[in-house]
Short mmCIF file of C-alpha atoms in Angstrom, two decimals:
data_model
loop_
_atom_site.label_atom_id
_atom_site.label_comp_id
_atom_site.label_asym_id
_atom_site.label_seq_id
_atom_site.Cartn_x
_atom_site.Cartn_y
_atom_site.Cartn_z
CA UNK V 149 -10.75 -11.90 -15.88
CA UNK V 150 -12.60 -9.84 -18.52
CA UNK V 151 -10.66 -7.56 -20.81
CA UNK V 152 -12.74 -4.61 -19.57
CA UNK V 153 -11.28 -5.28 -16.14
CA UNK V 154 -7.72 -4.86 -17.38
CA UNK V 155 -5.74 -1.63 -17.33
CA UNK V 156 -5.22 -0.37 -20.92
CA UNK V 157 -1.69 -0.82 -22.24
CA UNK V 158 -0.98 2.92 -22.44
CA UNK V 159 -2.16 3.51 -18.86
CA UNK V 160 -0.19 0.49 -17.68
CA UNK V 161 2.97 1.82 -19.31
CA UNK V 162 2.39 5.16 -17.60
CA UNK V 163 2.09 3.40 -14.25
CA UNK V 164 5.38 1.61 -14.83
CA UNK V 165 7.18 4.86 -15.62
CA UNK V 166 5.73 6.64 -12.58
CA UNK V 167 6.53 3.67 -10.34
CA UNK V 168 10.12 3.56 -11.55
CA UNK V 169 10.47 7.29 -10.94
CA UNK V 170 8.98 6.89 -7.48
CA UNK V 171 11.37 4.02 -6.72
CA UNK V 172 14.27 6.20 -7.85
CA UNK V 173 13.14 8.91 -5.44
CA UNK V 174 13.07 6.33 -2.64
CA UNK V 175 16.57 5.14 -3.50
CA UNK V 176 17.83 8.72 -3.51
CA UNK V 177 16.31 9.47 -0.10
CA UNK V 178 17.70 6.27 1.42
CA UNK V 179 21.15 6.81 -0.09
CA UNK V 180 21.51 10.47 0.90
CA UNK V 181 19.69 11.31 4.13
CA UNK V 182 17.54 8.47 5.48
CA UNK V 183 20.18 7.20 7.91
CA UNK V 184 20.58 10.70 9.40
CA UNK V 185 16.89 11.10 10.23
CA UNK V 186 15.43 10.42 13.67
CA UNK V 187 13.16 7.38 13.80
CA UNK V 188 10.00 9.49 13.92
CA UNK V 189 11.15 11.38 10.82
CA UNK V 190 11.94 8.12 9.04
CA UNK V 191 8.43 6.89 9.81
CA UNK V 192 6.88 9.99 8.27
CA UNK V 193 9.01 9.69 5.11
CA UNK V 194 8.31 5.95 4.81
CA UNK V 195 4.56 6.32 5.22
CA UNK V 196 4.38 9.14 2.67
CA UNK V 197 6.42 7.10 0.14
CA UNK V 198 4.22 4.01 0.66
CA UNK V 199 0.99 5.99 0.26
CA UNK V 200 2.20 7.49 -3.00
CA UNK V 201 3.35 4.09 -4.31
CA UNK V 202 -0.11 2.63 -3.69
CA UNK V 203 -1.73 5.57 -5.43
CA UNK V 204 0.43 5.01 -8.50
CA UNK V 205 -0.59 1.33 -8.57
CA UNK V 206 -4.28 2.20 -8.37
CA UNK V 207 -4.64 0.85 -4.85
CA UNK V 208 -7.07 2.27 -2.30
CA UNK V 209 -6.77 1.39 1.39
CA UNK V 210 -9.72 0.98 3.74
CA UNK V 211 -8.97 0.71 7.46
CA UNK V 212 -11.14 -1.16 9.97
CA UNK V 213 -10.47 -1.36 13.70
CA UNK V 214 -8.28 1.03 15.65
CA UNK V 215 -4.96 1.98 14.10
CA UNK V 216 -2.43 2.00 16.98
CA UNK V 217 -0.60 4.94 15.38
CA UNK V 218 1.85 5.54 12.58
CA UNK V 219 4.78 4.20 14.67
CA UNK V 220 3.47 2.66 17.93
CA UNK V 221 6.26 2.02 20.48
CA UNK V 222 7.13 -1.42 21.89
CA UNK V 223 4.85 -3.15 19.40
CA UNK V 224 5.12 -6.37 17.43
CA UNK V 225 2.83 -6.14 14.43
CA UNK V 226 1.79 -9.52 13.00
CA UNK V 227 -0.14 -9.99 9.76
CA UNK V 228 -1.19 -12.60 7.23
CA UNK V 229 1.09 -12.77 4.20
CA UNK V 230 -0.22 -12.52 0.64
CA UNK V 231 2.13 -10.38 -1.42
CA UNK V 232 5.17 -8.15 -1.69
CA UNK V 233 2.50 -5.45 -1.54
CA UNK V 234 1.91 -6.28 2.14
CA UNK V 235 4.88 -4.23 3.34
CA UNK V 236 3.85 -1.18 1.31
CA UNK V 237 0.23 -1.49 2.42
CA UNK V 238 1.11 -1.82 6.10
CA UNK V 239 3.62 1.04 5.95
CA UNK V 240 0.97 3.30 4.44
CA UNK V 241 -0.83 3.17 7.78
CA UNK V 242 1.49 1.85 10.49
CA UNK V 243 5.22 2.05 9.80
CA UNK V 244 7.30 -0.89 11.02
CA UNK V 245 10.68 -2.51 10.67
CA UNK V 246 10.25 -5.97 9.19
CA UNK V 247 11.81 -9.38 9.61
CA UNK V 248 12.61 -11.17 6.34
CA UNK V 249 14.38 -14.31 5.23
CA UNK V 250 18.14 -13.97 4.77
CA UNK V 251 18.00 -14.55 1.00
CA UNK V 252 16.23 -11.23 0.41
CA UNK V 253 19.37 -9.40 1.54
CA UNK V 254 21.02 -10.64 -1.69
CA UNK V 255 18.28 -9.35 -4.01
CA UNK V 256 19.55 -6.55 -6.29
CA UNK V 257 18.56 -3.11 -5.02
CA UNK V 258 15.59 -4.40 -2.99
CA UNK V 259 17.90 -6.21 -0.57
CA UNK V 260 19.97 -3.08 -0.06
CA UNK V 261 16.89 -0.90 0.42
CA UNK V 262 15.49 -3.35 2.96
CA UNK V 263 18.77 -3.42 4.86
CA UNK V 264 19.12 0.36 5.02
CA UNK V 265 15.46 0.66 6.07
CA UNK V 266 16.23 -1.47 9.12
CA UNK V 267 14.95 -4.90 8.06
CA UNK V 268 16.20 -7.79 10.20
CA UNK V 269 17.24 -10.89 8.27
CA UNK V 270 16.79 -14.38 9.66
CA UNK V 271 18.29 -17.69 8.59
CA UNK V 272 15.17 -19.81 8.54
CA UNK V 273 17.20 -22.95 7.96
CA UNK V 274 18.82 -22.49 11.37
CA UNK V 275 16.46 -22.79 14.34
CA UNK V 276 18.98 -21.21 16.67
CA UNK V 277 18.95 -18.04 14.59
CA UNK V 278 15.47 -17.26 15.91
CA UNK V 279 16.99 -16.71 19.36
CA UNK V 280 19.40 -14.10 17.95
CA UNK V 281 16.61 -12.31 16.09
CA UNK V 282 14.33 -12.41 19.14
CA UNK V 283 16.96 -10.61 21.19
CA UNK V 284 17.38 -7.93 18.53
CA UNK V 285 13.61 -7.59 18.12
CA UNK V 286 13.07 -7.27 21.86
CA UNK V 287 15.79 -4.65 22.21
CA UNK V 288 14.39 -2.62 19.32
CA UNK V 289 10.89 -2.78 20.80
CA UNK V 290 12.11 -1.74 24.25
CA UNK V 291 13.81 1.24 22.59
CA UNK V 292 10.46 2.40 21.24
CA UNK V 293 10.38 0.48 17.98
CA UNK V 294 7.50 -1.03 16.05
CA UNK V 295 8.58 -4.32 14.50
CA UNK V 296 6.63 -6.52 12.10
CA UNK V 297 6.61 -10.22 11.18
CA UNK V 298 4.56 -12.49 8.95
CA UNK V 299 4.15 -15.55 11.18
CA UNK V 300 2.76 -17.74 8.38
CA UNK V 301 6.37 -17.57 7.07
CA UNK V 302 5.23 -17.79 3.47
CA UNK V 303 2.64 -16.30 1.14
CA UNK V 304 -0.81 -17.69 0.35
CA UNK V 305 -3.58 -16.65 -2.04
CA UNK V 306 -5.43 -14.86 0.76
CA UNK V 307 -8.45 -17.20 0.84
CA UNK V 308 -7.47 -18.73 4.18
CA UNK V 309 -4.92 -18.57 6.94
CA UNK V 310 -1.91 -20.82 7.41
CA UNK V 311 -0.69 -21.84 10.90
CA UNK V 312 1.38 -19.22 12.71
CA UNK V 313 4.94 -20.07 13.69
CA UNK V 314 5.38 -19.05 17.31
CA UNK V 315 9.15 -18.56 17.53
CA UNK V 316 9.33 -14.79 17.01
CA UNK V 317 6.46 -14.07 19.42
CA UNK V 318 9.06 -14.63 22.14
CA UNK V 319 10.38 -11.12 21.41
CA UNK V 320 7.14 -9.57 22.66
CA UNK V 321 7.47 -11.46 25.94
CA UNK V 322 11.11 -10.44 26.35
CA UNK V 323 10.21 -6.80 25.71
CA UNK V 324 6.99 -6.80 27.72
CA UNK V 325 5.41 -5.38 24.59
CA UNK V 326 2.13 -5.47 22.69
CA UNK V 327 1.29 -7.80 19.82
CA UNK V 328 -0.89 -6.03 17.26
CA UNK V 329 -2.70 -8.45 14.90
CA UNK V 330 -3.48 -7.08 11.44
CA UNK V 331 -5.52 -8.64 8.63
CA UNK V 332 -4.81 -7.90 4.97
CA UNK V 333 -7.31 -8.56 2.21
CA UNK V 334 -6.91 -7.63 -1.46
CA UNK V 335 -10.18 -7.35 -3.32
CA UNK V 336 -11.99 -5.94 -6.34
CA UNK V 337 -14.51 -3.11 -6.08
CA UNK V 338 -17.29 -5.71 -5.93
CA UNK V 339 -15.70 -7.26 -2.82
CA UNK V 340 -14.43 -10.45 -4.49
CA UNK V 341 -10.93 -11.70 -3.72
CA UNK V 342 -8.21 -10.25 -5.96
CA UNK V 343 -6.00 -13.24 -6.68
CA UNK V 344 -3.69 -11.23 -8.96
CA UNK V 345 -2.23 -9.66 -5.81
CA UNK V 346 -1.03 -13.01 -4.43
CA UNK V 347 2.70 -13.65 -4.83
CA UNK V 348 2.57 -17.44 -5.06
CA UNK V 349 3.44 -20.36 -7.32
CA UNK V 350 6.53 -20.04 -9.49
CA UNK V 351 6.00 -16.51 -10.73
CA UNK V 352 8.88 -14.05 -10.53
CA UNK V 353 8.70 -10.67 -8.82
CA UNK V 354 8.56 -9.01 -12.25
CA UNK V 355 5.66 -11.23 -13.34
CA UNK V 356 3.83 -10.50 -10.10
CA UNK V 357 4.29 -6.75 -10.57
CA UNK V 358 2.98 -7.07 -14.10
CA UNK V 359 -0.17 -8.77 -12.81
CA UNK V 360 -0.71 -6.12 -10.13
CA UNK V 361 -0.26 -3.25 -12.59
CA UNK V 362 -2.77 -4.86 -14.97
CA UNK V 363 -5.59 -4.38 -12.45
CA UNK V 364 -7.38 -1.02 -12.82
CA UNK V 365 -8.24 -0.68 -9.15
CA UNK V 366 -7.05 -2.62 -6.10
CA UNK V 367 -8.94 -2.33 -2.85
CA UNK V 368 -6.86 -3.20 0.20
CA UNK V 369 -8.68 -3.76 3.44
CA UNK V 370 -6.52 -3.44 6.55
CA UNK V 371 -8.20 -4.57 9.74
CA UNK V 372 -6.54 -3.97 13.12
CA UNK V 373 -7.51 -6.61 15.65
CA UNK V 374 -7.53 -6.49 19.42
CA UNK V 375 -4.06 -5.60 20.81
CA UNK V 376 -2.56 -8.41 22.89
CA UNK V 377 -0.43 -7.53 25.90
CA UNK V 378 2.38 -10.08 26.14
CA UNK V 379 2.54 -11.65 29.58
CA UNK V 380 -1.11 -11.12 30.50
CA UNK V 381 -3.16 -14.07 31.73
CA UNK V 382 -3.55 -16.55 28.89
CA UNK V 383 -0.85 -14.76 26.89
CA UNK V 384 2.21 -15.65 28.93
CA UNK V 385 3.98 -17.86 26.40
CA UNK V 386 4.71 -17.56 22.71
CA UNK V 387 2.33 -20.35 21.69
CA UNK V 388 -0.65 -18.68 23.38
CA UNK V 389 0.29 -15.35 21.82
CA UNK V 390 0.62 -16.89 18.37
CA UNK V 391 -2.71 -18.71 18.60
CA UNK V 392 -4.65 -15.70 19.88
CA UNK V 393 -3.05 -13.46 17.25
CA UNK V 394 -4.07 -15.95 14.58
CA UNK V 395 -7.65 -15.89 15.86
CA UNK V 396 -7.69 -12.10 15.66
CA UNK V 397 -6.32 -12.10 12.11
CA UNK V 398 -8.90 -14.73 11.12
CA UNK V 399 -11.69 -12.56 12.56
CA UNK V 400 -10.47 -9.62 10.53
CA UNK V 401 -10.58 -11.77 7.38
CA UNK V 402 -14.07 -13.02 8.22
CA UNK V 403 -12.83 -16.60 8.65
CA UNK V 404 -13.79 -19.25 11.13
CA UNK V 405 -10.53 -21.10 11.76
CA UNK V 406 -12.22 -24.48 12.03
CA UNK V 407 -14.00 -23.93 8.73
CA UNK V 408 -11.49 -21.74 6.93
CA UNK V 409 -10.69 -22.94 3.39
CA UNK V 410 -7.16 -24.16 2.95
CA UNK V 411 -5.22 -21.38 1.21
CA UNK V 412 -3.44 -22.18 -2.03
CA UNK V 413 0.09 -21.80 -0.74
CA UNK V 414 2.20 -24.38 -2.47
CA UNK V 415 4.49 -23.78 -4.10
CA UNK V 416 4.76 -20.33 -2.56
CA UNK V 417 7.20 -17.49 -2.95
CA UNK V 418 8.66 -16.97 0.51
CA UNK V 419 9.21 -13.27 1.12
CA UNK V 420 9.12 -12.91 4.89
CA UNK V 421 9.92 -14.67 8.15
#
């Protein structure tokens, strides 16, 4: 990366200060009144916070496809997984409650924020735990919720698409809900892949944030694929749903699954379920 493509030190320091202040505002809202808000009000607050966070980081979002709404009911949103930025990017357009691995609950501050925001935590080392989470997911969807999962179960560099794990697609069948595939691509203004956004290898969260803040402008392309009605012909089991959702995400990324390059995913930093 050329030095001219790097955010100047002074501007980067300013971003850090503004981001910390914005995080403090989020903590204050969550700690004082978030739990008392109706779900629709929470969605509005969450989307506004996410949009401002992206603006501070120099990120611009472009949407393709049809956005199902800022909090579509009885919906399971599924997306490819590249970065910790994914949650902020998705929430800037369509607000969801996420499923994450159990270890994140123990992260300082972030784990608490995720818990209060309604994140569901899954023990990925226990296959039977998926059944428990599916029941909770299905109930939340039936009650009008929009839930989100990253079915690759780990991050990649964004150049390809890993296989989707089908276990949590069962929730959409139990709820009679809709699976909404979403593709996420981080790129430079010239359209080339922005690898600094990928949260992979052995880098820490702090190192990853430092990389992201060093980029002057991040372009995030969010592509909504064709909604999939769980239980329809050809979509009446979790494996069919997972495979069709993966095809839709691949289309949004401009990938042919048979010819898609293998993403650089190992060793990856696992941030979602």
